[in-house]
Amino acid sequence: MAGSANQLNLNGPIREDSLASWVQSIARGFMPARILLTALEFDIFGRLANNCFSVSELADRMNTNPRATEILLNALVAMNLLNKTGNNFSNVEALSRLLARENPHSIAGALLHIANQWERWSHLTEIVTSGRCHTREWTPEMSGHLASAMEMQAACTMDRMMRAADCFGAGRLLDVGGGSGACSIAFARRHPRLQVVLFDKDAHLLDVAEREIAKHNLSSRIAVKKGDFFVDDIGNGYDVAVLCSVICLFGEEQNHALLKRVHASLSPGGKALIWDLMLDESRTNPLQAAIFAVNMLTATPTGRCYSHREITEWLQDVGFGDIRRIPIDNFHLVTGKK
C-alpha cells in the first residue's frame, strides 16, 4: 500500500526531508483515490468506451461544468487512467474493460463500493471521539456495489480457500451471512452434489443473490433464506458452515454466540470455516487488516478485525476441535471440527 511503513526503513539513519515527504505522501493519498472515484461516479470510462470525446462533449453528456471537467480529465491523464490526443480524451485500452461499468469484466461496481465508504471515512474523527459508527440510509444501488466487491474478492481468493477447506464429500453447506451469494455459488460450482442454504437478513443483497444464483443455473441447489442468524432458526444437519467476512462485522460476545449456534447446526464431524482478514497478536499487522479494522469501526457498532488466536479460543469454547489456520494472501482460513 502506498505510504506504508514497509516502504521506508525507520530503523536506520534517515534524512528529515525524506521522512517529511513520506508522511505527506500518506496524508495526500486520498487525492488520487478521490479523482478515480469521481470519474467512476460519472462513468467517464463507460462514456468513453469505443469513443473519443472533447471536454465540451463529455461535459454535455455528464451535465457538468466544462472548466471543472477539463481539470478532472487532465488529472486522469496524468494518472495514466485516460489518454489525451489534442483536445480529445479516450480510454486506456488495457483499462477500459475494467473501468467501464457495462463491460462484463468491469470492477467498477467494486470500486464504487469504495466510493460508498468515502462518506463514512470522512467522519472518522467524530467516530473515534464518540465510539459510534456513522449511519446512513442503505440503498439497493449500494447493495449492488457491495455485491460487486464481494464477487471480486471471491474471484481473487475463493478458489484457493475452497481447495484449502477440503470439503469434498460434504452434502449440505450453510453459508452464514452469505449476502450476494458469491461464496455459495463458488462452493456449489466446485462441488456438484452439494446442497447449500444461504442465510442472511439483507433483503437487497438477497435479491442480488437470487439473480446471480439463477444466472448460474443453481436455483435447485442453493436455497436463499432471509433471517437474523442470531435469533432465527438456521437449520441443522449441515456438514459445513462457512462464515466469509462475517466475524469482522460483530463484537466478541456476538461472535461467540454466533459460533455456538453454528456448532449446534452441524452434524457430528461437521466443519466450520471462517474466512477473514486477521491480525497478529499485536493487532498491528498485517497493514491491510489493521486498516480494514478501521473500516469496520466506521461501518459497524462493534465490528473489527480479530487475531487467529481470538477466533481459535471462541471455537474451542463452543466445542470445536482439530482447529487449523491456513494463511492465503492477506486472508486467513480457520477451520474447526465438531
Short mmCIF file of C-alpha atoms in Angstrom, two decimals:
data_model
loop_
_atom_site.label_atom_id
_atom_site.label_comp_id
_atom_site.label_asym_id
_atom_site.label_seq_id
_atom_site.Cartn_x
_atom_site.Cartn_y
_atom_site.Cartn_z
CA MET A 1 0.00 0.00 0.00
CA ALA A 2 1.31 3.43 -0.92
CA GLY A 3 2.73 5.24 2.06
CA SER A 4 3.15 2.13 4.18
CA ALA A 5 5.93 1.92 6.75
CA ASN A 6 7.35 -1.03 4.79
CA GLN A 7 8.44 1.40 2.06
CA LEU A 8 10.65 3.40 4.42
CA ASN A 9 13.22 1.97 6.80
CA LEU A 10 12.60 3.86 10.03
CA ASN A 11 15.17 1.87 12.00
CA GLY A 12 18.26 3.35 10.37
CA PRO A 13 19.54 6.86 9.64
CA ILE A 14 17.04 8.89 7.64
CA ARG A 15 17.01 12.46 6.40
CA GLU A 16 14.30 14.63 7.89
CA ASP A 17 13.13 15.83 4.47
CA SER A 18 12.67 12.21 3.36
CA LEU A 19 10.67 11.49 6.48
CA ALA A 20 8.52 14.58 5.94
CA SER A 21 7.93 13.59 2.32
CA TRP A 22 6.87 10.09 3.37
CA VAL A 23 4.38 11.45 5.93
CA GLN A 24 2.98 13.89 3.37
CA SER A 25 2.52 11.09 0.84
CA ILE A 26 0.32 9.30 3.37
CA ALA A 27 -1.71 12.44 4.06
CA ARG A 28 -2.20 13.13 0.35
CA GLY A 29 -3.11 9.56 -0.51
CA PHE A 30 -6.80 10.42 -0.65
CA MET A 31 -6.36 12.79 -3.61
CA PRO A 32 -5.74 10.33 -6.48
CA ALA A 33 -8.28 7.96 -4.93
CA ARG A 34 -10.96 10.67 -4.94
CA ILE A 35 -10.18 11.59 -8.57
CA LEU A 36 -10.67 7.98 -9.66
CA LEU A 37 -13.84 7.51 -7.62
CA THR A 38 -15.38 10.71 -9.01
CA ALA A 39 -14.57 9.56 -12.54
CA LEU A 40 -16.32 6.27 -11.79
CA GLU A 41 -19.36 8.02 -10.33
CA PHE A 42 -19.71 9.95 -13.61
CA ASP A 43 -19.00 6.71 -15.54
CA ILE A 44 -16.40 8.56 -17.58
CA PHE A 45 -14.75 5.29 -18.61
CA GLY A 46 -18.09 3.88 -19.74
CA ARG A 47 -18.89 7.01 -21.74
CA LEU A 48 -15.51 6.75 -23.46
CA ALA A 49 -15.85 3.05 -24.28
CA ASN A 50 -15.24 2.91 -28.06
CA ASN A 51 -15.46 6.72 -28.13
CA CYS A 52 -13.21 9.76 -28.16
CA PHE A 53 -14.70 12.98 -26.79
CA SER A 54 -13.66 16.57 -26.17
CA VAL A 55 -14.16 18.32 -22.85
CA SER A 56 -17.32 20.05 -24.04
CA GLU A 57 -18.80 16.82 -25.40
CA LEU A 58 -18.20 14.98 -22.13
CA ALA A 59 -19.41 17.89 -20.03
CA ASP A 60 -22.65 18.00 -22.05
CA ARG A 61 -23.20 14.27 -21.56
CA MET A 62 -22.46 14.43 -17.82
CA ASN A 63 -24.20 17.77 -17.22
CA THR A 64 -21.05 19.10 -15.56
CA ASN A 65 -19.10 22.35 -15.57
CA PRO A 66 -16.68 22.40 -18.56
CA ARG A 67 -13.79 24.01 -16.66
CA ALA A 68 -14.06 21.57 -13.75
CA THR A 69 -14.48 18.67 -16.16
CA GLU A 70 -11.29 19.58 -18.03
CA ILE A 71 -9.27 19.77 -14.82
CA LEU A 72 -10.57 16.34 -13.74
CA LEU A 73 -9.87 14.77 -17.15
CA ASN A 74 -6.34 16.15 -17.29
CA ALA A 75 -5.62 14.70 -13.85
CA LEU A 76 -6.88 11.31 -15.02
CA VAL A 77 -4.47 11.53 -17.97
CA ALA A 78 -1.62 12.42 -15.59
CA MET A 79 -2.53 9.34 -13.53
CA ASN A 80 -2.35 7.17 -16.69
CA LEU A 81 -6.07 6.37 -16.42
CA LEU A 82 -7.03 8.17 -19.67
CA ASN A 83 -5.34 9.10 -22.95
CA LYS A 84 -5.36 12.61 -24.44
CA THR A 85 -4.79 13.37 -28.13
CA GLY A 86 -5.06 17.03 -28.97
CA ASN A 87 -8.22 18.17 -27.20
CA ASN A 88 -9.87 14.75 -27.17
CA PHE A 89 -9.89 12.13 -24.44
CA SER A 90 -10.13 8.34 -24.74
CA ASN A 91 -9.78 5.25 -22.58
CA VAL A 92 -6.51 3.47 -21.98
CA GLU A 93 -7.19 0.24 -23.85
CA ALA A 94 -5.85 -2.05 -21.12
CA LEU A 95 -8.08 -0.38 -18.50
CA SER A 96 -11.29 0.11 -20.48
CA ARG A 97 -12.76 -3.31 -19.77
CA LEU A 98 -12.01 -2.96 -16.05
CA LEU A 99 -13.40 0.55 -15.53
CA ALA A 100 -16.35 0.83 -17.94
CA ARG A 101 -19.43 -0.12 -15.91
CA GLU A 102 -21.22 -2.15 -18.58
CA ASN A 103 -18.23 -4.31 -19.50
CA PRO A 104 -18.69 -7.89 -18.22
CA HIS A 105 -15.13 -7.81 -16.83
CA SER A 106 -15.63 -4.48 -15.06
CA ILE A 107 -14.54 -3.89 -11.48
CA ALA A 108 -16.32 -0.53 -11.45
CA GLY A 109 -19.04 -1.80 -9.12
CA ALA A 110 -16.46 -2.96 -6.58
CA LEU A 111 -14.69 0.39 -6.79
CA LEU A 112 -17.99 2.23 -6.36
CA HIS A 113 -18.38 0.30 -3.10
CA ILE A 114 -15.21 2.10 -2.01
CA ALA A 115 -16.86 5.36 -3.07
CA ASN A 116 -19.78 4.44 -0.80
CA GLN A 117 -17.30 4.03 2.07
CA TRP A 118 -15.93 7.53 1.49
CA GLU A 119 -18.67 9.31 3.44
CA ARG A 120 -18.20 7.08 6.48
CA TRP A 121 -14.45 7.55 6.47
CA SER A 122 -14.83 11.34 6.27
CA HIS A 123 -16.48 11.12 9.72
CA LEU A 124 -13.62 9.13 11.29
CA THR A 125 -12.60 11.88 13.72
CA GLU A 126 -16.17 12.06 15.06
CA ILE A 127 -16.39 8.26 15.19
CA VAL A 128 -13.21 7.94 17.25
CA THR A 129 -14.48 10.67 19.58
CA SER A 130 -17.89 9.09 20.16
CA GLY A 131 -17.14 5.40 19.58
CA ARG A 132 -20.25 5.22 17.40
CA CYS A 133 -20.21 4.26 13.73
CA HIS A 134 -21.57 6.55 11.04
CA THR A 135 -25.06 5.62 9.85
CA ARG A 136 -26.70 6.38 6.53
CA GLU A 137 -29.60 5.02 4.50
CA TRP A 138 -28.65 1.84 2.66
CA THR A 139 -29.93 1.72 -0.92
CA PRO A 140 -30.35 -1.09 -3.46
CA GLU A 141 -27.64 0.56 -5.57
CA MET A 142 -25.22 0.41 -2.64
CA SER A 143 -26.09 -3.26 -2.12
CA GLY A 144 -25.26 -3.86 -5.76
CA HIS A 145 -21.86 -2.23 -5.30
CA LEU A 146 -21.22 -4.33 -2.17
CA ALA A 147 -22.18 -7.44 -4.12
CA SER A 148 -19.68 -6.50 -6.83
CA ALA A 149 -16.96 -6.08 -4.20
CA MET A 150 -17.78 -9.49 -2.73
CA GLU A 151 -17.71 -11.10 -6.18
CA MET A 152 -14.33 -9.50 -6.90
CA GLN A 153 -12.94 -10.81 -3.62
CA ALA A 154 -14.34 -14.27 -4.37
CA ALA A 155 -12.80 -14.26 -7.84
CA CYS A 156 -9.38 -13.40 -6.41
CA THR A 157 -9.20 -15.79 -3.47
CA MET A 158 -12.17 -18.17 -3.24
CA ASP A 159 -10.70 -20.98 -5.32
CA ARG A 160 -7.63 -21.28 -3.10
CA MET A 161 -9.78 -21.06 0.01
CA MET A 162 -12.01 -23.90 -1.18
CA ARG A 163 -9.01 -26.09 -2.01
CA ALA A 164 -7.62 -25.48 1.47
CA ALA A 165 -11.02 -26.12 3.09
CA ASP A 166 -11.19 -29.66 1.68
CA CYS A 167 -14.99 -30.11 1.69
CA PHE A 168 -15.19 -32.99 -0.78
CA GLY A 169 -17.90 -35.43 0.23
CA ALA A 170 -19.96 -32.81 2.06
CA GLY A 171 -23.68 -32.97 1.34
CA ARG A 172 -25.09 -29.82 2.96
CA LEU A 173 -23.49 -26.42 3.49
CA LEU A 174 -24.70 -23.39 5.44
CA ASP A 175 -23.46 -20.04 4.16
CA VAL A 176 -23.82 -17.77 7.21
CA GLY A 177 -24.31 -14.14 6.18
CA GLY A 178 -23.86 -15.16 2.56
CA GLY A 179 -25.01 -11.82 1.20
CA SER A 180 -24.92 -11.67 -2.58
CA GLY A 181 -24.21 -15.39 -2.92
CA ALA A 182 -20.61 -15.26 -4.15
CA CYS A 183 -19.44 -17.87 -1.62
CA SER A 184 -22.49 -20.13 -2.05
CA ILE A 185 -22.15 -20.08 -5.83
CA ALA A 186 -18.42 -20.83 -5.69
CA PHE A 187 -18.92 -23.85 -3.40
CA ALA A 188 -21.88 -25.17 -5.39
CA ARG A 189 -19.95 -24.94 -8.65
CA ARG A 190 -16.92 -26.69 -7.17
CA HIS A 191 -18.95 -29.47 -5.51
CA PRO A 192 -21.72 -30.64 -7.90
CA ARG A 193 -23.57 -32.72 -5.27
CA LEU A 194 -23.58 -30.05 -2.59
CA GLN A 195 -26.86 -28.53 -1.35
CA VAL A 196 -26.44 -25.02 0.04
CA VAL A 197 -28.51 -22.81 2.34
CA LEU A 198 -27.64 -19.11 2.09
CA PHE A 199 -28.80 -17.32 5.24
CA ASP A 200 -28.81 -13.52 5.52
CA LYS A 201 -31.13 -10.71 6.58
CA ASP A 202 -30.27 -8.06 3.98
CA ALA A 203 -33.19 -8.11 1.54
CA HIS A 204 -31.34 -6.06 -1.09
CA LEU A 205 -28.35 -8.42 -1.09
CA LEU A 206 -30.61 -11.47 -1.17
CA ASP A 207 -32.32 -10.09 -4.27
CA VAL A 208 -28.89 -9.87 -5.89
CA ALA A 209 -28.10 -13.40 -4.69
CA GLU A 210 -31.25 -14.88 -6.21
CA ARG A 211 -30.48 -13.25 -9.57
CA GLU A 212 -26.88 -14.47 -9.54
CA ILE A 213 -27.88 -17.98 -8.46
CA ALA A 214 -30.41 -18.17 -11.28
CA LYS A 215 -27.83 -16.85 -13.75
CA HIS A 216 -25.58 -19.79 -12.81
CA ASN A 217 -28.50 -22.29 -13.02
CA LEU A 218 -28.10 -23.19 -9.35
CA SER A 219 -31.58 -22.36 -8.01
CA SER A 220 -32.30 -26.05 -7.40
CA ARG A 221 -29.20 -26.43 -5.23
CA ILE A 222 -28.93 -23.11 -3.37
CA ALA A 223 -31.82 -22.15 -1.08
CA VAL A 224 -31.96 -18.49 -0.05
CA LYS A 225 -33.36 -17.86 3.43
CA LYS A 226 -33.96 -14.45 4.97
CA GLY A 227 -33.49 -14.11 8.71
CA ASP A 228 -31.37 -12.96 11.62
CA PHE A 229 -28.83 -15.69 12.31
CA PHE A 230 -28.55 -14.59 15.95
CA VAL A 231 -32.20 -15.34 16.75
CA ASP A 232 -33.91 -17.17 13.86
CA ASP A 233 -33.70 -20.89 13.10
CA ILE A 234 -30.70 -21.50 10.85
CA GLY A 235 -31.43 -25.21 10.47
CA ASN A 236 -29.33 -28.24 11.37
CA GLY A 237 -27.71 -31.33 9.91
CA TYR A 238 -25.12 -29.40 7.93
CA ASP A 239 -21.75 -30.89 7.03
CA VAL A 240 -20.10 -27.50 6.56
CA ALA A 241 -20.81 -23.97 7.78
CA VAL A 242 -19.00 -21.08 6.10
CA LEU A 243 -18.52 -17.58 7.51
CA CYS A 244 -16.89 -15.44 4.81
CA SER A 245 -16.04 -11.93 6.03
CA VAL A 246 -18.72 -12.20 8.73
CA ILE A 247 -16.99 -12.12 12.11
CA CYS A 248 -15.44 -8.72 11.34
CA LEU A 249 -18.98 -7.29 11.43
CA PHE A 250 -19.56 -8.07 15.11
CA GLY A 251 -18.11 -7.82 18.61
CA GLU A 252 -16.61 -10.62 20.68
CA GLU A 253 -19.78 -11.63 22.53
CA GLN A 254 -21.85 -11.70 19.34
CA ASN A 255 -19.25 -13.81 17.52
CA HIS A 256 -19.04 -16.25 20.43
CA ALA A 257 -22.84 -16.59 20.41
CA LEU A 258 -22.91 -17.00 16.62
CA LEU A 259 -20.28 -19.74 16.63
CA LYS A 260 -22.21 -21.54 19.36
CA ARG A 261 -25.27 -21.56 17.06
CA VAL A 262 -23.12 -22.69 14.13
CA HIS A 263 -21.75 -25.57 16.23
CA ALA A 264 -25.30 -26.66 17.09
CA SER A 265 -26.31 -26.58 13.42
CA LEU A 266 -23.60 -29.01 12.32
CA SER A 267 -23.78 -32.78 12.23
CA PRO A 268 -21.13 -34.68 14.24
CA GLY A 269 -17.87 -34.36 12.34
CA GLY A 270 -19.13 -31.22 10.61
CA LYS A 271 -16.71 -28.43 9.86
CA ALA A 272 -16.82 -24.65 10.43
CA LEU A 273 -14.86 -22.46 8.01
CA ILE A 274 -14.00 -18.88 8.98
CA TRP A 275 -12.54 -16.80 6.16
CA ASP A 276 -11.48 -13.26 7.01
CA LEU A 277 -8.72 -10.71 7.29
CA MET A 278 -6.94 -11.46 10.57
CA LEU A 279 -4.43 -9.62 12.73
CA ASP A 280 -1.37 -10.91 14.55
CA GLU A 281 -1.18 -10.84 18.34
CA SER A 282 -0.01 -7.21 18.39
CA ARG A 283 -3.10 -6.22 16.35
CA THR A 284 -0.83 -4.02 14.22
CA ASN A 285 -0.04 -6.42 11.35
CA PRO A 286 -0.66 -7.04 8.55
CA LEU A 287 -1.30 -3.48 7.39
CA GLN A 288 -4.36 -4.36 5.29
CA ALA A 289 -6.11 -5.96 8.26
CA ALA A 290 -5.23 -3.08 10.61
CA ILE A 291 -6.71 -0.58 8.15
CA PHE A 292 -9.74 -2.78 7.49
CA ALA A 293 -10.39 -2.82 11.24
CA VAL A 294 -10.81 0.96 10.98
CA ASN A 295 -13.25 0.42 8.12
CA MET A 296 -15.30 -1.83 10.40
CA LEU A 297 -15.13 0.87 13.08
CA THR A 298 -16.75 3.33 10.66
CA ALA A 299 -19.38 0.87 9.46
CA THR A 300 -20.48 -1.26 12.43
CA PRO A 301 -21.34 -0.71 16.11
CA THR A 302 -18.94 -3.38 17.41
CA GLY A 303 -17.03 -4.90 14.49
CA ARG A 304 -13.27 -5.03 13.90
CA CYS A 305 -10.60 -7.44 12.72
CA TYR A 306 -9.53 -10.22 15.08
CA SER A 307 -6.44 -12.34 15.61
CA HIS A 308 -6.49 -16.02 14.75
CA ARG A 309 -5.82 -16.72 18.44
CA GLU A 310 -9.06 -14.96 19.45
CA ILE A 311 -11.00 -16.92 16.84
CA THR A 312 -9.38 -20.18 17.93
CA GLU A 313 -10.40 -19.53 21.54
CA TRP A 314 -14.02 -18.90 20.51
CA LEU A 315 -14.10 -22.11 18.52
CA GLN A 316 -12.67 -24.10 21.42
CA ASP A 317 -15.08 -22.51 23.89
CA VAL A 318 -18.15 -23.60 21.91
CA GLY A 319 -16.93 -27.16 21.37
CA PHE A 320 -14.89 -27.28 18.17
CA GLY A 321 -11.69 -29.30 17.94
CA ASP A 322 -8.96 -30.01 15.37
CA ILE A 323 -8.63 -26.26 14.79
CA ARG A 324 -6.35 -25.25 11.94
CA ARG A 325 -5.22 -21.97 10.43
CA ILE A 326 -4.23 -21.55 6.79
CA PRO A 327 -2.92 -18.17 5.56
CA ILE A 328 -3.85 -17.34 1.95
CA ASP A 329 -2.57 -13.98 0.70
CA ASN A 330 -3.83 -11.34 3.15
CA PHE A 331 -6.67 -13.57 4.36
CA HIS A 332 -6.72 -16.50 6.75
CA LEU A 333 -8.88 -19.60 6.81
CA VAL A 334 -9.53 -21.01 10.28
CA THR A 335 -11.28 -24.38 10.43
CA GLY A 336 -12.75 -26.33 13.32
CA LYS A 337 -14.45 -29.71 13.53
CA LYS A 338 -17.44 -30.68 15.67
#
